[in-house]
Short mmCIF file of C-alpha atoms in Angstrom, two decimals:
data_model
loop_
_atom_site.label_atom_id
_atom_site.label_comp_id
_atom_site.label_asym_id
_atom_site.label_seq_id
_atom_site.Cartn_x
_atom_site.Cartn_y
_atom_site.Cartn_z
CA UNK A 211 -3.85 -7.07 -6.41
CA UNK A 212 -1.54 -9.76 -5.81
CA UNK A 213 -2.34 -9.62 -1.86
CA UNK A 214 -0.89 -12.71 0.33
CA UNK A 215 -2.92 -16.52 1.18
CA UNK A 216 -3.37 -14.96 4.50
CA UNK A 217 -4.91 -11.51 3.39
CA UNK A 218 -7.35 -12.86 1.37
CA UNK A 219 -8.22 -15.29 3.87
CA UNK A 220 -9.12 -12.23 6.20
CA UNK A 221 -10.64 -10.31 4.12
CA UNK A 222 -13.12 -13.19 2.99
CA UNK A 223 -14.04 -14.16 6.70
CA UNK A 224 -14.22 -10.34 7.07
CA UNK A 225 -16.59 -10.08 4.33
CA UNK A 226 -18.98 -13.25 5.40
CA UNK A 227 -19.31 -11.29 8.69
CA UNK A 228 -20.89 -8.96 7.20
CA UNK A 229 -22.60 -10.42 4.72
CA UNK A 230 -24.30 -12.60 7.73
CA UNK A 231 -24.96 -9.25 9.17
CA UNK A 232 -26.85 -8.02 5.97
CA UNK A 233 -28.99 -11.34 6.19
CA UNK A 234 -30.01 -10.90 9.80
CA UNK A 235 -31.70 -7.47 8.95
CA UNK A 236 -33.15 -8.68 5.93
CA UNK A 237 -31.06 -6.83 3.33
CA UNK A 238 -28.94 -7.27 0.54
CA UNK A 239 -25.40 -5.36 -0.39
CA UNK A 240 -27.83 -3.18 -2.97
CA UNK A 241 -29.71 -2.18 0.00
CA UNK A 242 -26.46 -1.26 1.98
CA UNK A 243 -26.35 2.90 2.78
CA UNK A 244 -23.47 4.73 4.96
CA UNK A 245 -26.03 4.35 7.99
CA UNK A 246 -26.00 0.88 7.54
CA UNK A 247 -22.81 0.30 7.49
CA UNK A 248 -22.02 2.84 10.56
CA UNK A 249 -24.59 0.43 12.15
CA UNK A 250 -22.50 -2.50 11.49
CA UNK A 251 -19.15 -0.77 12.38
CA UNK A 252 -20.61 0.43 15.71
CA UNK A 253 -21.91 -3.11 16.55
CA UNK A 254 -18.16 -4.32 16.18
CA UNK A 255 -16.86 -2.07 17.95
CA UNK A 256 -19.97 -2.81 20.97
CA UNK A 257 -18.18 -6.09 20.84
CA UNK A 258 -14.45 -4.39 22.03
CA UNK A 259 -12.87 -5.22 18.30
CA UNK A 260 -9.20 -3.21 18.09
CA UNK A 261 -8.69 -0.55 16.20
CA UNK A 262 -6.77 -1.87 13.72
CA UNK A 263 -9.44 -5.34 12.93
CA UNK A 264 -11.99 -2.72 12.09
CA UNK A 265 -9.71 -0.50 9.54
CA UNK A 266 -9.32 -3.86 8.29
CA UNK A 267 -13.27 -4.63 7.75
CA UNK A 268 -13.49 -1.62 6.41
CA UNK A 269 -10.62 -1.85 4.16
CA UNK A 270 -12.29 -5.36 2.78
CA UNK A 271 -15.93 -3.40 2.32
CA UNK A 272 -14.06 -0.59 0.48
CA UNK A 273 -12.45 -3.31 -1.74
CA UNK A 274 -15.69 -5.19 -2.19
CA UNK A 275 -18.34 -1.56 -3.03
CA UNK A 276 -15.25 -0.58 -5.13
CA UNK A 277 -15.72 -3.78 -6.99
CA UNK A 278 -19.43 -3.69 -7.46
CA UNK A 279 -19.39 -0.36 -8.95
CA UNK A 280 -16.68 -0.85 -11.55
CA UNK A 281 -18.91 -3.63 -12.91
CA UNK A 282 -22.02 -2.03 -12.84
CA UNK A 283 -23.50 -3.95 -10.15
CA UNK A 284 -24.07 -1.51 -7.66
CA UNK A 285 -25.18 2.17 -8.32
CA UNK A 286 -23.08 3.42 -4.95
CA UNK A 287 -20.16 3.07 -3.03
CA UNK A 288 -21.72 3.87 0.61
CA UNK A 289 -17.87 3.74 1.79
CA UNK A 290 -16.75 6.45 0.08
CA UNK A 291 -17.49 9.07 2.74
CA UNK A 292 -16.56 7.03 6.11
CA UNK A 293 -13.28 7.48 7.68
CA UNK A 294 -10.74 4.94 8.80
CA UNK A 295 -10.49 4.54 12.71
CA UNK A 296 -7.53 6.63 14.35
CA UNK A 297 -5.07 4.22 14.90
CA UNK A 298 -3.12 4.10 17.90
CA UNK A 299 0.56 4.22 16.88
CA UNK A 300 2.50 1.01 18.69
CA UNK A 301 5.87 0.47 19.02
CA UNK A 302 7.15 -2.97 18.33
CA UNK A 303 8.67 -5.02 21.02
CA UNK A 304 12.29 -4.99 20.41
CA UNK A 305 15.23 -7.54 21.86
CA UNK A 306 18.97 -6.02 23.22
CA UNK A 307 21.48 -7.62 21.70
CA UNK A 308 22.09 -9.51 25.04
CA UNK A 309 19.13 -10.67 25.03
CA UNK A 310 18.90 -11.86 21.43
CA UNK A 311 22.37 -13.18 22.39
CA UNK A 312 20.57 -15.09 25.34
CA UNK A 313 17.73 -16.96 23.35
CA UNK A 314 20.21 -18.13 20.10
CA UNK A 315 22.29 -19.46 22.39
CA UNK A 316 19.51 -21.82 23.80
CA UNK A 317 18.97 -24.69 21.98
CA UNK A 318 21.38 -28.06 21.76
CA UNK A 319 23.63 -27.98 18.83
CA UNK A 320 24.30 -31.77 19.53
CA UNK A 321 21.14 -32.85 18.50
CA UNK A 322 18.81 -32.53 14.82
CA UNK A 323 16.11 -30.93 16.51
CA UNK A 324 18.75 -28.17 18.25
CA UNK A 325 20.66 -27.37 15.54
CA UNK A 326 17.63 -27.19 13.23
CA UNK A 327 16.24 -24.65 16.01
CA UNK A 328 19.54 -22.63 16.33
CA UNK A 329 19.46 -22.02 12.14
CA UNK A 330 15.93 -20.83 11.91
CA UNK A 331 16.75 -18.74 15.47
CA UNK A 332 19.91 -17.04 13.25
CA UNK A 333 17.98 -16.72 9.85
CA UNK A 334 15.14 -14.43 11.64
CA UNK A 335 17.62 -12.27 13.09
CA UNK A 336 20.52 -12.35 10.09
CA UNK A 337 17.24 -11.66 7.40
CA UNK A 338 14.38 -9.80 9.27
CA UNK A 339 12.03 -13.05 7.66
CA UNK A 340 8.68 -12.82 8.59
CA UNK A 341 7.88 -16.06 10.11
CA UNK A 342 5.64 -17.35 6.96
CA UNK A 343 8.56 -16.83 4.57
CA UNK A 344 10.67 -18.32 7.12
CA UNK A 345 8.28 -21.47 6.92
CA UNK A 346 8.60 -21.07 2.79
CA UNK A 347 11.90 -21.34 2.68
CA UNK A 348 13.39 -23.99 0.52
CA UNK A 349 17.15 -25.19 -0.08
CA UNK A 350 17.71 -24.05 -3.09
CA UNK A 351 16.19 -20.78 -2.02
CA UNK A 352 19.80 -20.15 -0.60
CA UNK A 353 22.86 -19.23 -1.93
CA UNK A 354 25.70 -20.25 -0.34
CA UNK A 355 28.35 -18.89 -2.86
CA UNK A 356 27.48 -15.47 -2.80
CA UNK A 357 25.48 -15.95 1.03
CA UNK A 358 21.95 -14.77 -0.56
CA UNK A 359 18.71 -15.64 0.11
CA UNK A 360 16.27 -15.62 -1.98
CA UNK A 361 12.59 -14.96 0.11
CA UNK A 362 8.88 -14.78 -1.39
CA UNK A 363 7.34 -12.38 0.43
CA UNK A 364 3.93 -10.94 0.63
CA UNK A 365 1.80 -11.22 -2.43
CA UNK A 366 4.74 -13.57 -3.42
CA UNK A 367 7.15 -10.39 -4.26
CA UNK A 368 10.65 -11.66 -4.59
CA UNK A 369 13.45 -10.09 -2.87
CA UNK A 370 17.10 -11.52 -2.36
CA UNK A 371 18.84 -11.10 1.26
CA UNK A 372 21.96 -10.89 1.81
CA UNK A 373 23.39 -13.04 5.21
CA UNK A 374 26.41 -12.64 7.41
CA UNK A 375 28.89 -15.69 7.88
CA UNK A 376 27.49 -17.07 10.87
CA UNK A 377 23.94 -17.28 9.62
CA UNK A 378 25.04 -18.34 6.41
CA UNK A 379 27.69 -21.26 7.71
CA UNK A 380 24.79 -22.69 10.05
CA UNK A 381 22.12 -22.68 7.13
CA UNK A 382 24.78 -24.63 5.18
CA UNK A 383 25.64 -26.85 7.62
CA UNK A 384 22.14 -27.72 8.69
CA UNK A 385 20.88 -28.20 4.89
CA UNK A 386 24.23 -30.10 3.99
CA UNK A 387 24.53 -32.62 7.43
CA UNK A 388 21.31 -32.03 9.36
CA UNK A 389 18.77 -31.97 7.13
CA UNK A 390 18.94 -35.17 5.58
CA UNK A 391 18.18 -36.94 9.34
CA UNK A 392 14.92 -35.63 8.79
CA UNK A 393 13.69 -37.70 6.44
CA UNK A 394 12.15 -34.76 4.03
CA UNK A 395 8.76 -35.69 1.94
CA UNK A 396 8.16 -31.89 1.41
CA UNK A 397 10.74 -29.56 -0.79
CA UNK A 398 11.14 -26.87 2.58
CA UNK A 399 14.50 -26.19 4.69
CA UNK A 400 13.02 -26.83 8.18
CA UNK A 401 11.12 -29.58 9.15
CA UNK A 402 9.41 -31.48 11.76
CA UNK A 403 9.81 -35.27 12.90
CA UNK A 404 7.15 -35.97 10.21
CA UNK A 405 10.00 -34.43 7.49
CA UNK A 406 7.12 -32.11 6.43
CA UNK A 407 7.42 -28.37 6.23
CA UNK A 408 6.85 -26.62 9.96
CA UNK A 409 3.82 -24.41 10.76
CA UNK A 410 3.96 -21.43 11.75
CA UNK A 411 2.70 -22.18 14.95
CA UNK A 412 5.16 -24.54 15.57
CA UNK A 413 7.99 -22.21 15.06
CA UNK A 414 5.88 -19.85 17.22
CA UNK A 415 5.54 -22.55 20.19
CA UNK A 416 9.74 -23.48 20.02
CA UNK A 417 10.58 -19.27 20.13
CA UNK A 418 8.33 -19.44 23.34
CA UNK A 419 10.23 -22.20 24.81
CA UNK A 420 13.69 -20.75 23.93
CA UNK A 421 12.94 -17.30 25.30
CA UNK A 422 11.16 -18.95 28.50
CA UNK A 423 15.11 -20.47 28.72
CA UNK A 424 17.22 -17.19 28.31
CA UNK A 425 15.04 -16.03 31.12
CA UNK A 426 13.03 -13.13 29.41
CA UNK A 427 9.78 -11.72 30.45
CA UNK A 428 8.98 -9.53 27.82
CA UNK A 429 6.44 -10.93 24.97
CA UNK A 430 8.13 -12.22 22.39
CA UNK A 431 6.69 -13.79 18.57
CA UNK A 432 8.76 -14.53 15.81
CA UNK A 433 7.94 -11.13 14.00
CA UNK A 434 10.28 -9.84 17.41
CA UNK A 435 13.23 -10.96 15.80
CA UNK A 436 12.09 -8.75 12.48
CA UNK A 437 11.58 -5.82 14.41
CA UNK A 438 15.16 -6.66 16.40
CA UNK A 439 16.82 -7.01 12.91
CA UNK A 440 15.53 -3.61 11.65
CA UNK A 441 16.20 -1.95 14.72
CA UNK A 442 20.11 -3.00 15.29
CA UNK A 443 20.80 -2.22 11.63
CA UNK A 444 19.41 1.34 11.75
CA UNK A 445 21.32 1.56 15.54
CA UNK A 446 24.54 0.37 13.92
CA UNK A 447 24.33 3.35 11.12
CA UNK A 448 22.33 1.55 8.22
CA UNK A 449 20.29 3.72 5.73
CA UNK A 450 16.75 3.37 5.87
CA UNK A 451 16.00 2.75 2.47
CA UNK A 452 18.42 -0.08 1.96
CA UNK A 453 16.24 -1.83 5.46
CA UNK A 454 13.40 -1.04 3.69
CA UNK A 455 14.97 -3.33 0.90
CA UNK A 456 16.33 -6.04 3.28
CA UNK A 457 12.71 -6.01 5.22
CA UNK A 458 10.46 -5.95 1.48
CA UNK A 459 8.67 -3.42 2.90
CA UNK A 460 6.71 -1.70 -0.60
CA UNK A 461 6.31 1.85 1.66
CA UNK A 462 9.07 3.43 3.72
CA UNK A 463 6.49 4.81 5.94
CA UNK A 464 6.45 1.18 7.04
CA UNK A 465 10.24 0.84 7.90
CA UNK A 466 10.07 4.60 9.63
CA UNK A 467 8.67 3.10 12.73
CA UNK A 468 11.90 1.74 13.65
CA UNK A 469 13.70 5.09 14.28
CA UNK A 470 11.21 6.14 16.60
CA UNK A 471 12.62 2.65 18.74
CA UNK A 472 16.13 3.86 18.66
CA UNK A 473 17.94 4.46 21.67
CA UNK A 474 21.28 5.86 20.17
CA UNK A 475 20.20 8.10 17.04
#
């Protein structure tokens, strides 16, 4: 299906969970019946699971009875008739342009470490990245003729990004002066000390520290910049279709979210 590293990582641990649940009452996935699995389902829920991790087991069991039946190893899909959970619908967390404003303006620019902070800070906002293709990124990935990135997104779908000047003047400067300090060993823009690629959690932990700075209190990840980029486009008049572009979003249902966080439309 061409789903993302991180998906199928999910839906395998998803899948040994309940496999391991199958062992402990002594059956096997032929044995499995709806009851069973609204057995199962009820147990996770017993343990306070969201909402939206148990459409996600189920999504992996649907997958995985799907796939038994098309090969002939099963004779039933006991998924078929269950229901997804009712999702609560959740507004992301959005920053004001002040306060985006406010946490760019944070780190050092003097500095490797600052400067390398400020770009990634500037590419979240100018390219609604997620935080793994963010990570991804690589030097040649960019542009800097025509100001384009190029970003491998979920299930490695390619899409190309267009960046403003300011964005697009730090990335250059940073790959062209900054860069180099860093020693690289691994073929990524950003790196840490080591002049390896950073984690995600890393970039996580320095958006924590900068925000701490500007002074903010509301909870803030690096997918907060993503929802601040889709949200100021659509407030400054953009279509919704071409932010469903920009963001790589394969279902505009996705991108619709962000009108209902407007303030001015």
């Amino acid at each position: 299906k061409g789903l993302a590293e991180n998906t199928l990582s999910s839906y395998g641990a998803d899948l040994q969970d309940f496999l391991a649940f199958l062992h402990a009452g002594g059956l096997t996935l032929e044995d499995t019946s709806e009851d069973t699995l609204l057995l199962y389902l009820s147990g996770l829920k017993n343990k306070n699971l969201a909402g939206r991790s148990l459409a996600r087991r189920l999504s992996a069991l649907r997958g995985l009875f799907a796939f038994g039946l098309k090969e002939g190893l099963l004779d039933a899909d006991p998924v078929e008739f269950l229901n997804n959970p009712k999702l609560a619908q959740t507004l992301p967390a959005v920053l004001t342009r002040q306060e985006m404003e406010a946490v760019l303006s944070r780190p050092d620019l003097h500095g490797k470490l600052g400067f390398r902070d400020r770009t990634m800070l500037e590419l979240l906002y100018a390219a609604g990245l997620r935080v793994s293709e963010l990570c991804a990124l690589r030097p040649l990935d960019f542009d800097p003729q025509t100001d384009i990135l190029r970003i491998f997104g979920k299930g490695a779908k390619e899409r190309l990004v267009p960046i403003h000047a300011t964005a697009s003047r730090f990335l250059s400067d940073y790959l062209q002066h900054w860069r180099p300090l860093f020693s690289p060993v691994e073929d990524k823009a950003f790196l840490n000390r080591s002049g390896q690629g950073l984690s995600r959690q890393a970039v996580w932990k320095l958006i924590q520290k900068y925000v701490a700075e500007a002074g903010i209190r509301k909870e803030v990840s690096p997918h907060t910049f993503r929802h601040s980029f889709a949200t100021h486009l659509l407030d400054g008049g953009a279509d919704l279709r071409v932010v469903q572009l920009l963001l790589g979003h394969s279902d505009i249902t996705a991108t619709e979210i962000y009108t209902h966080v407007q303030e001015g439309r």
